[in-house]
Coordinates of N, CA and C in Angstrom, one line a residue:
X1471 N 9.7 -27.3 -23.8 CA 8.9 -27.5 -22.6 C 9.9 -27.3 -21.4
X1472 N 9.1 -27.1 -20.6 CA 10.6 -26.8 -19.6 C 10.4 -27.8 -18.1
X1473 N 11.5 -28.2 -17.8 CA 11.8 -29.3 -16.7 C 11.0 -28.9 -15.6
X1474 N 10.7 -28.0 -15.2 CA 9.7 -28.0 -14.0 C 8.8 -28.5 -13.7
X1475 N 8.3 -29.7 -12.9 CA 6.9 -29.9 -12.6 C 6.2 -29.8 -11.4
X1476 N 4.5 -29.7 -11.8 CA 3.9 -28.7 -10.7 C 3.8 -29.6 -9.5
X1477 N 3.8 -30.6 -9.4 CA 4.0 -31.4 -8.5 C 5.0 -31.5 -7.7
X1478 N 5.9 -30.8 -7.8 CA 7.4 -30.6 -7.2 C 7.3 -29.3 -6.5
X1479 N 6.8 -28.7 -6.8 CA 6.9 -26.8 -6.6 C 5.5 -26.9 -5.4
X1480 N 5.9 -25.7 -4.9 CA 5.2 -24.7 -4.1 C 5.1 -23.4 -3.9
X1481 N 3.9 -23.0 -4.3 CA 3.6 -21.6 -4.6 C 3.9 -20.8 -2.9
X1482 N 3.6 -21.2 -1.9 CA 4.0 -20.6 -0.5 C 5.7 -20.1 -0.8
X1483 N 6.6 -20.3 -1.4 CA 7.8 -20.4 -1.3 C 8.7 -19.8 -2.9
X1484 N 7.4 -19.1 -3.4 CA 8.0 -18.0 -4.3 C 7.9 -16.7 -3.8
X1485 N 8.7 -15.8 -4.3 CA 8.7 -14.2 -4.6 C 7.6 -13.4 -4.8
X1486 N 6.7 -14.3 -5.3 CA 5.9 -13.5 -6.0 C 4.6 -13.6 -4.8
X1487 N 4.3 -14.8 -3.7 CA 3.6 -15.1 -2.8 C 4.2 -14.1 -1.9
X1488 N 5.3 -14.4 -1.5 CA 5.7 -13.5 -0.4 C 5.0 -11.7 -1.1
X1489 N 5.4 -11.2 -2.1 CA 5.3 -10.5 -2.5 C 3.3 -9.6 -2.2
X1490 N 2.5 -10.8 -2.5 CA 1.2 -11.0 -2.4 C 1.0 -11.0 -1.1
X1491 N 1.9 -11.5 0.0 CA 1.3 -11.4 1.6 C 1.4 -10.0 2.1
X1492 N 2.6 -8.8 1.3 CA 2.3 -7.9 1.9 C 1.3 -6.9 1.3
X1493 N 0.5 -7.3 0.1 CA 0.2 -5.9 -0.3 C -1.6 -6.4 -0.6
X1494 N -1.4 -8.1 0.0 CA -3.0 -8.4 0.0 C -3.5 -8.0 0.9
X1495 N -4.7 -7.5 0.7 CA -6.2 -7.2 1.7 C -6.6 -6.0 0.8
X1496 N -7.8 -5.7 0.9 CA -8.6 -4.9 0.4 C -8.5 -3.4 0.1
X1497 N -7.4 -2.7 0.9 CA -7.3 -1.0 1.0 C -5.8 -1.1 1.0
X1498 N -4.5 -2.1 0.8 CA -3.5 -1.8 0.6 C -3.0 -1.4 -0.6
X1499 N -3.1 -2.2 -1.5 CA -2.9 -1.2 -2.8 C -3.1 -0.2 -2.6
X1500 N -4.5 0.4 -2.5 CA -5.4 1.7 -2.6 C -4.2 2.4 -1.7
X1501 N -3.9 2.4 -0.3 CA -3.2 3.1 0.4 C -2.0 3.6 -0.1
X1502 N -1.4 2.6 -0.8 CA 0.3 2.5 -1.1 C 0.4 3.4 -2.3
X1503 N -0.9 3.1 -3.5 CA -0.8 4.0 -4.9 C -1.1 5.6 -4.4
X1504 N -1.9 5.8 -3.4 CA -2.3 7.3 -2.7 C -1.0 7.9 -2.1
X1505 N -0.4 6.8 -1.5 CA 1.5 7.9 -0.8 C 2.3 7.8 -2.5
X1506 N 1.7 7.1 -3.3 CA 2.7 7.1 -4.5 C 2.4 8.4 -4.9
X1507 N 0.9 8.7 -5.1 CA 0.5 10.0 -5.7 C 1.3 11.3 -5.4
X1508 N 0.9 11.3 -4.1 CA 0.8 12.3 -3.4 C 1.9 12.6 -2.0
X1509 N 2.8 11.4 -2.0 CA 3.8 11.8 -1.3 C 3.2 11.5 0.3
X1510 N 4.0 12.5 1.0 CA 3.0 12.6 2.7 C 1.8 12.8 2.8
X1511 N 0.9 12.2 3.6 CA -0.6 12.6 3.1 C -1.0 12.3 4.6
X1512 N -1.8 12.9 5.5 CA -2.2 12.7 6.5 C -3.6 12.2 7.0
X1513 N -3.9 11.5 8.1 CA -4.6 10.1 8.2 C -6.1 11.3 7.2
X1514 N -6.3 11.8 7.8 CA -8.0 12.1 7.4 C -8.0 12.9 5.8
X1515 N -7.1 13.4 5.6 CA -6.6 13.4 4.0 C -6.6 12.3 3.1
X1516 N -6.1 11.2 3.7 CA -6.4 9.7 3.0 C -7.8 9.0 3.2
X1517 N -8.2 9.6 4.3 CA -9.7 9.1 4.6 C -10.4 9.5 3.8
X1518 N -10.4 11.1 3.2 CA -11.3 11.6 2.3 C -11.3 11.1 1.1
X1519 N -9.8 10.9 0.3 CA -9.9 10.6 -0.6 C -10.1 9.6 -0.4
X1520 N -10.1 7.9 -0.3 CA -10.6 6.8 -0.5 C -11.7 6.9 -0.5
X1521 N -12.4 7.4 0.4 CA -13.8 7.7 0.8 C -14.3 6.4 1.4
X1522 N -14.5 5.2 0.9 CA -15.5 4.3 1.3 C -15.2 3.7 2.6
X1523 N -13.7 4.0 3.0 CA -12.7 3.2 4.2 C -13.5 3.7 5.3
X1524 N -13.3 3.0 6.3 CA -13.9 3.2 7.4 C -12.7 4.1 8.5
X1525 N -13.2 4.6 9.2 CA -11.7 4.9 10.0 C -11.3 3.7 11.1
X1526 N -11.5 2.9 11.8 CA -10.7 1.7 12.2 C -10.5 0.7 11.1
X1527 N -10.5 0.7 9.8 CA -9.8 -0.4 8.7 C -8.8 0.6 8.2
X1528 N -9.2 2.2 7.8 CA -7.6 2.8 7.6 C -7.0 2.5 8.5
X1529 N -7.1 2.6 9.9 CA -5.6 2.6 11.1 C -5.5 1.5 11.1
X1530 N -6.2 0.5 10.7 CA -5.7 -1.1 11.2 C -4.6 -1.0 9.6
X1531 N -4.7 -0.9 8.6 CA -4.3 -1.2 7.7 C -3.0 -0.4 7.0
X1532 N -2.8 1.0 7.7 CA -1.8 1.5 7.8 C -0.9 1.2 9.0
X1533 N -1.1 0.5 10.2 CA -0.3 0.0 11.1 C 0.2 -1.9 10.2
X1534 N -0.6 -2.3 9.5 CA -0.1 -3.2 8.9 C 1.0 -3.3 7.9
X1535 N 0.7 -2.0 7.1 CA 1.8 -1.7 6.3 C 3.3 -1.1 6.8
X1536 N 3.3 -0.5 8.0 CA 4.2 0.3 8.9 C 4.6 -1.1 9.8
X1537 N 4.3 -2.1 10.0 CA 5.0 -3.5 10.6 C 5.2 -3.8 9.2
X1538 N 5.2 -4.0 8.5 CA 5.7 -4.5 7.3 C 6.8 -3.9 6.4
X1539 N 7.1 -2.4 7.0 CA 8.1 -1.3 7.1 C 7.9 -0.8 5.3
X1540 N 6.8 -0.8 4.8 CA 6.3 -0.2 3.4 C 6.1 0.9 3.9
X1541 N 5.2 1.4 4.6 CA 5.2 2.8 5.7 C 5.7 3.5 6.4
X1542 N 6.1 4.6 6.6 CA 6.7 5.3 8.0 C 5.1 6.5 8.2
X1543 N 5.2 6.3 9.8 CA 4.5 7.0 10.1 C 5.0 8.0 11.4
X1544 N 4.8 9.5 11.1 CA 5.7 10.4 11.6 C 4.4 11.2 12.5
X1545 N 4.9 11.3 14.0 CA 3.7 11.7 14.7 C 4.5 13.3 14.7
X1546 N 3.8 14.3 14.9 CA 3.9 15.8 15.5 C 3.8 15.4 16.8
X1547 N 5.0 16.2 18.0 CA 4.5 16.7 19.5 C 3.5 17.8 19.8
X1548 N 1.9 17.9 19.0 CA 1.4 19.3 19.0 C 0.2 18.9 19.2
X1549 N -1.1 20.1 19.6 CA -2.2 19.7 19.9 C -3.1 20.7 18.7
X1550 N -3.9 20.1 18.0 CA -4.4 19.0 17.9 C -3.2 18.0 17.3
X1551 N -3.0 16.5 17.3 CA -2.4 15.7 17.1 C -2.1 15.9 15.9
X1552 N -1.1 16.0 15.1 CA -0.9 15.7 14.0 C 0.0 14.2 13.4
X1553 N -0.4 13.8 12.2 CA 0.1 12.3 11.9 C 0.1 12.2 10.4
X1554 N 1.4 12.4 9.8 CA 1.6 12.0 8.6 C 2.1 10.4 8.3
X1555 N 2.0 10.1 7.3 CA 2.3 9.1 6.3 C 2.9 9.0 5.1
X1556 N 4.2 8.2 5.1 CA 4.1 8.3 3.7 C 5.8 6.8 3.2
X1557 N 5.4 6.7 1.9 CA 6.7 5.3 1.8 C 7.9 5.6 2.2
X1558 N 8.0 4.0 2.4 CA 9.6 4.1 3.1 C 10.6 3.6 1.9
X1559 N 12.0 3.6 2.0 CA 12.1 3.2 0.4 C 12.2 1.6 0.0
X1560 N 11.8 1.0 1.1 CA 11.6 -0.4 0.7 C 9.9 0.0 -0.1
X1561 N 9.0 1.0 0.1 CA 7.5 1.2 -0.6 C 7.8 1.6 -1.2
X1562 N 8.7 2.5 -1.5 CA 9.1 3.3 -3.1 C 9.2 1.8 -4.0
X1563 N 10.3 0.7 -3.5 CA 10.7 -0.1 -4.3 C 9.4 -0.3 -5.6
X1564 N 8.2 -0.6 -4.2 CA 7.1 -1.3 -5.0 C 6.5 0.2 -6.4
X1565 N 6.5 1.0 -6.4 CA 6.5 2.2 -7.1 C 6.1 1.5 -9.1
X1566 N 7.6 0.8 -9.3 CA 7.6 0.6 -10.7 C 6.1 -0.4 -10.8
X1567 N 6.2 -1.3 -10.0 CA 4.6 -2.2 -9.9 C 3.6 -1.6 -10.2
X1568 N 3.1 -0.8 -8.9 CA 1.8 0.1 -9.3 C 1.9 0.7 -10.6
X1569 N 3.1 1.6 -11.1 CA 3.2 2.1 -12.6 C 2.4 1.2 -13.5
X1570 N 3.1 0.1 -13.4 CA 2.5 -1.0 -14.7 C 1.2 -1.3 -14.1
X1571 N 0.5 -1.4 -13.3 CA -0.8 -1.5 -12.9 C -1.4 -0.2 -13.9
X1572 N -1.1 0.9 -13.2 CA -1.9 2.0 -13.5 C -2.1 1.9 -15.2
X1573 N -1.0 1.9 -15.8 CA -0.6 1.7 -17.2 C -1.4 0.5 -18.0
X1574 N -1.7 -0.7 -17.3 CA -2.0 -1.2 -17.7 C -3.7 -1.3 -17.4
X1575 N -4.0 -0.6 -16.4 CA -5.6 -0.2 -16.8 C -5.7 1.0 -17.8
X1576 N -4.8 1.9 -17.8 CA -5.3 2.3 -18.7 C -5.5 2.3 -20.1
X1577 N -5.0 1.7 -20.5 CA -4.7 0.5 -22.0 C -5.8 -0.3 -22.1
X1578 N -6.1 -0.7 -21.5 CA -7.3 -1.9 -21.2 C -8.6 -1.5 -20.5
X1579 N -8.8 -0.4 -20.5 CA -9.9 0.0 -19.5 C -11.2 0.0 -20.9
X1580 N -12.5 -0.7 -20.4 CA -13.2 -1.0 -21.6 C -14.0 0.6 -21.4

Protein backbone atom coordinates (compact mmCIF):
# COMPACT_ATOMS: atom_id res chain seq x y z
CA UNK A 1 0.00 0.00 0.00
CA UNK A 2 1.61 3.10 -0.44
CA UNK A 3 2.16 6.09 2.04
CA UNK A 4 0.23 8.60 0.28
CA UNK A 5 -3.00 9.86 1.49
CA UNK A 6 -5.84 11.53 -0.32
CA UNK A 7 -6.42 13.91 2.31
CA UNK A 8 -2.96 15.35 2.11
CA UNK A 9 -2.76 15.82 -1.75
CA UNK A 10 -4.15 18.13 -4.24
CA UNK A 11 -5.07 17.38 -7.55
CA UNK A 12 -4.73 21.53 -8.68
CA UNK A 13 -0.89 20.93 -8.13
CA UNK A 14 -0.12 17.82 -10.27
CA UNK A 15 1.39 17.45 -13.87
CA UNK A 16 -1.20 15.93 -15.06
CA UNK A 17 -3.94 19.03 -14.01
CA UNK A 18 -1.63 21.42 -15.33
CA UNK A 19 -1.40 19.22 -18.29
CA UNK A 20 -5.49 19.14 -18.50
CA UNK A 21 -5.71 23.11 -18.32
CA UNK A 22 -4.01 23.37 -21.59
CA UNK A 23 -5.58 20.94 -23.80
CA UNK A 24 -9.21 21.11 -21.98
CA UNK A 25 -12.18 22.60 -23.91
CA UNK A 26 -14.07 21.07 -26.55
CA UNK A 27 -12.09 21.57 -30.11
CA UNK A 28 -8.51 21.53 -28.57
CA UNK A 29 -7.55 18.09 -28.88
CA UNK A 30 -9.46 18.02 -32.28
CA UNK A 31 -7.21 21.17 -33.38
CA UNK A 32 -3.83 19.86 -31.98
CA UNK A 33 -4.40 15.98 -33.56
CA UNK A 34 -5.35 18.00 -37.12
CA UNK A 35 -1.58 20.08 -37.04
CA UNK A 36 -0.35 16.49 -35.85
CA UNK A 37 -1.90 15.02 -39.10
CA UNK A 38 -1.34 17.33 -41.40
CA UNK A 39 1.39 19.63 -40.51
CA UNK A 40 0.60 23.52 -41.57
CA UNK A 41 -2.99 23.70 -42.29
CA UNK A 42 -4.67 26.99 -42.82
CA UNK A 43 -7.61 28.57 -40.85
CA UNK A 44 -10.51 27.50 -43.36
CA UNK A 45 -8.74 24.20 -44.29
CA UNK A 46 -9.18 23.31 -40.49
CA UNK A 47 -12.69 24.75 -40.68
CA UNK A 48 -13.58 22.28 -43.30
CA UNK A 49 -12.26 19.46 -41.89
CA UNK A 50 -13.72 19.67 -38.31
CA UNK A 51 -16.68 20.70 -39.87
CA UNK A 52 -19.06 21.22 -36.90
CA UNK A 53 -16.74 24.36 -35.41
CA UNK A 54 -18.10 27.43 -35.84
CA UNK A 55 -15.67 30.08 -37.19
CA UNK A 56 -15.45 32.48 -33.97
CA UNK A 57 -14.86 29.10 -31.59
CA UNK A 58 -12.00 28.10 -34.19
CA UNK A 59 -10.25 31.64 -33.76
CA UNK A 60 -11.10 31.86 -30.18
CA UNK A 61 -9.54 28.52 -29.64
CA UNK A 62 -6.59 28.69 -31.88
CA UNK A 63 -5.62 32.11 -30.23
CA UNK A 64 -5.87 29.99 -26.90
CA UNK A 65 -3.62 27.48 -27.91
CA UNK A 66 -0.94 30.18 -29.56
CA UNK A 67 -1.05 32.02 -25.74
CA UNK A 68 -0.32 28.83 -24.47
CA UNK A 69 2.62 28.70 -27.15
CA UNK A 70 1.27 24.87 -28.47
CA UNK A 71 0.65 26.92 -31.68
CA UNK A 72 2.44 29.25 -33.92
CA UNK A 73 0.53 31.15 -36.11
CA UNK A 74 2.32 32.64 -39.30
CA UNK A 75 0.44 35.52 -41.08
CA UNK A 76 1.40 36.20 -45.11
CA UNK A 77 1.86 40.19 -46.07
CA UNK A 78 -0.60 39.41 -49.12
CA UNK A 79 -4.07 40.07 -50.33
CA UNK A 80 -6.31 37.95 -49.92
CA UNK A 81 -4.88 37.40 -46.28
CA UNK A 82 -3.24 34.45 -45.85
CA UNK A 83 -2.79 32.52 -42.27
CA UNK A 84 -1.22 29.32 -41.50
CA UNK A 85 -0.98 27.20 -38.39
CA UNK A 86 0.80 24.74 -37.15
CA UNK A 87 2.83 23.11 -33.68
CA UNK A 88 5.39 24.59 -32.01
CA UNK A 89 7.82 22.13 -30.52
CA UNK A 90 6.56 22.49 -27.13
CA UNK A 91 2.92 20.92 -29.37
CA UNK A 92 5.08 18.47 -31.00
CA UNK A 93 5.99 17.41 -27.29
CA UNK A 94 2.31 16.58 -26.82
CA UNK A 95 2.49 14.35 -30.29
CA UNK A 96 3.47 10.82 -28.36
CA UNK A 97 -0.02 11.51 -26.19
CA UNK A 98 -2.38 11.88 -29.02
CA UNK A 99 -0.46 8.62 -30.56
CA UNK A 100 -1.54 6.58 -27.58
CA UNK A 101 -5.05 8.20 -27.77
CA UNK A 102 -5.36 7.39 -31.33
CA UNK A 103 -3.91 3.80 -30.71
CA UNK A 104 -5.85 3.31 -28.05
CA UNK A 105 -9.22 3.99 -29.81
CA UNK A 106 -8.33 1.94 -32.05
CA UNK A 107 -7.91 -1.19 -30.09
CA UNK A 108 -10.95 -0.48 -28.27
CA UNK A 109 -13.28 0.96 -30.69
CA UNK A 110 -16.57 -1.31 -30.22
Amino acid sequence: MSGRCISQECLKTTGFSYTLSLINGKYKMTILYTLMEFGIVRFNEMKKYIGEISYKTLSSTLKELEADQLIYRKEYPQIPPKVEYGLTERGKSLIPILDGMCEWGDNHRL
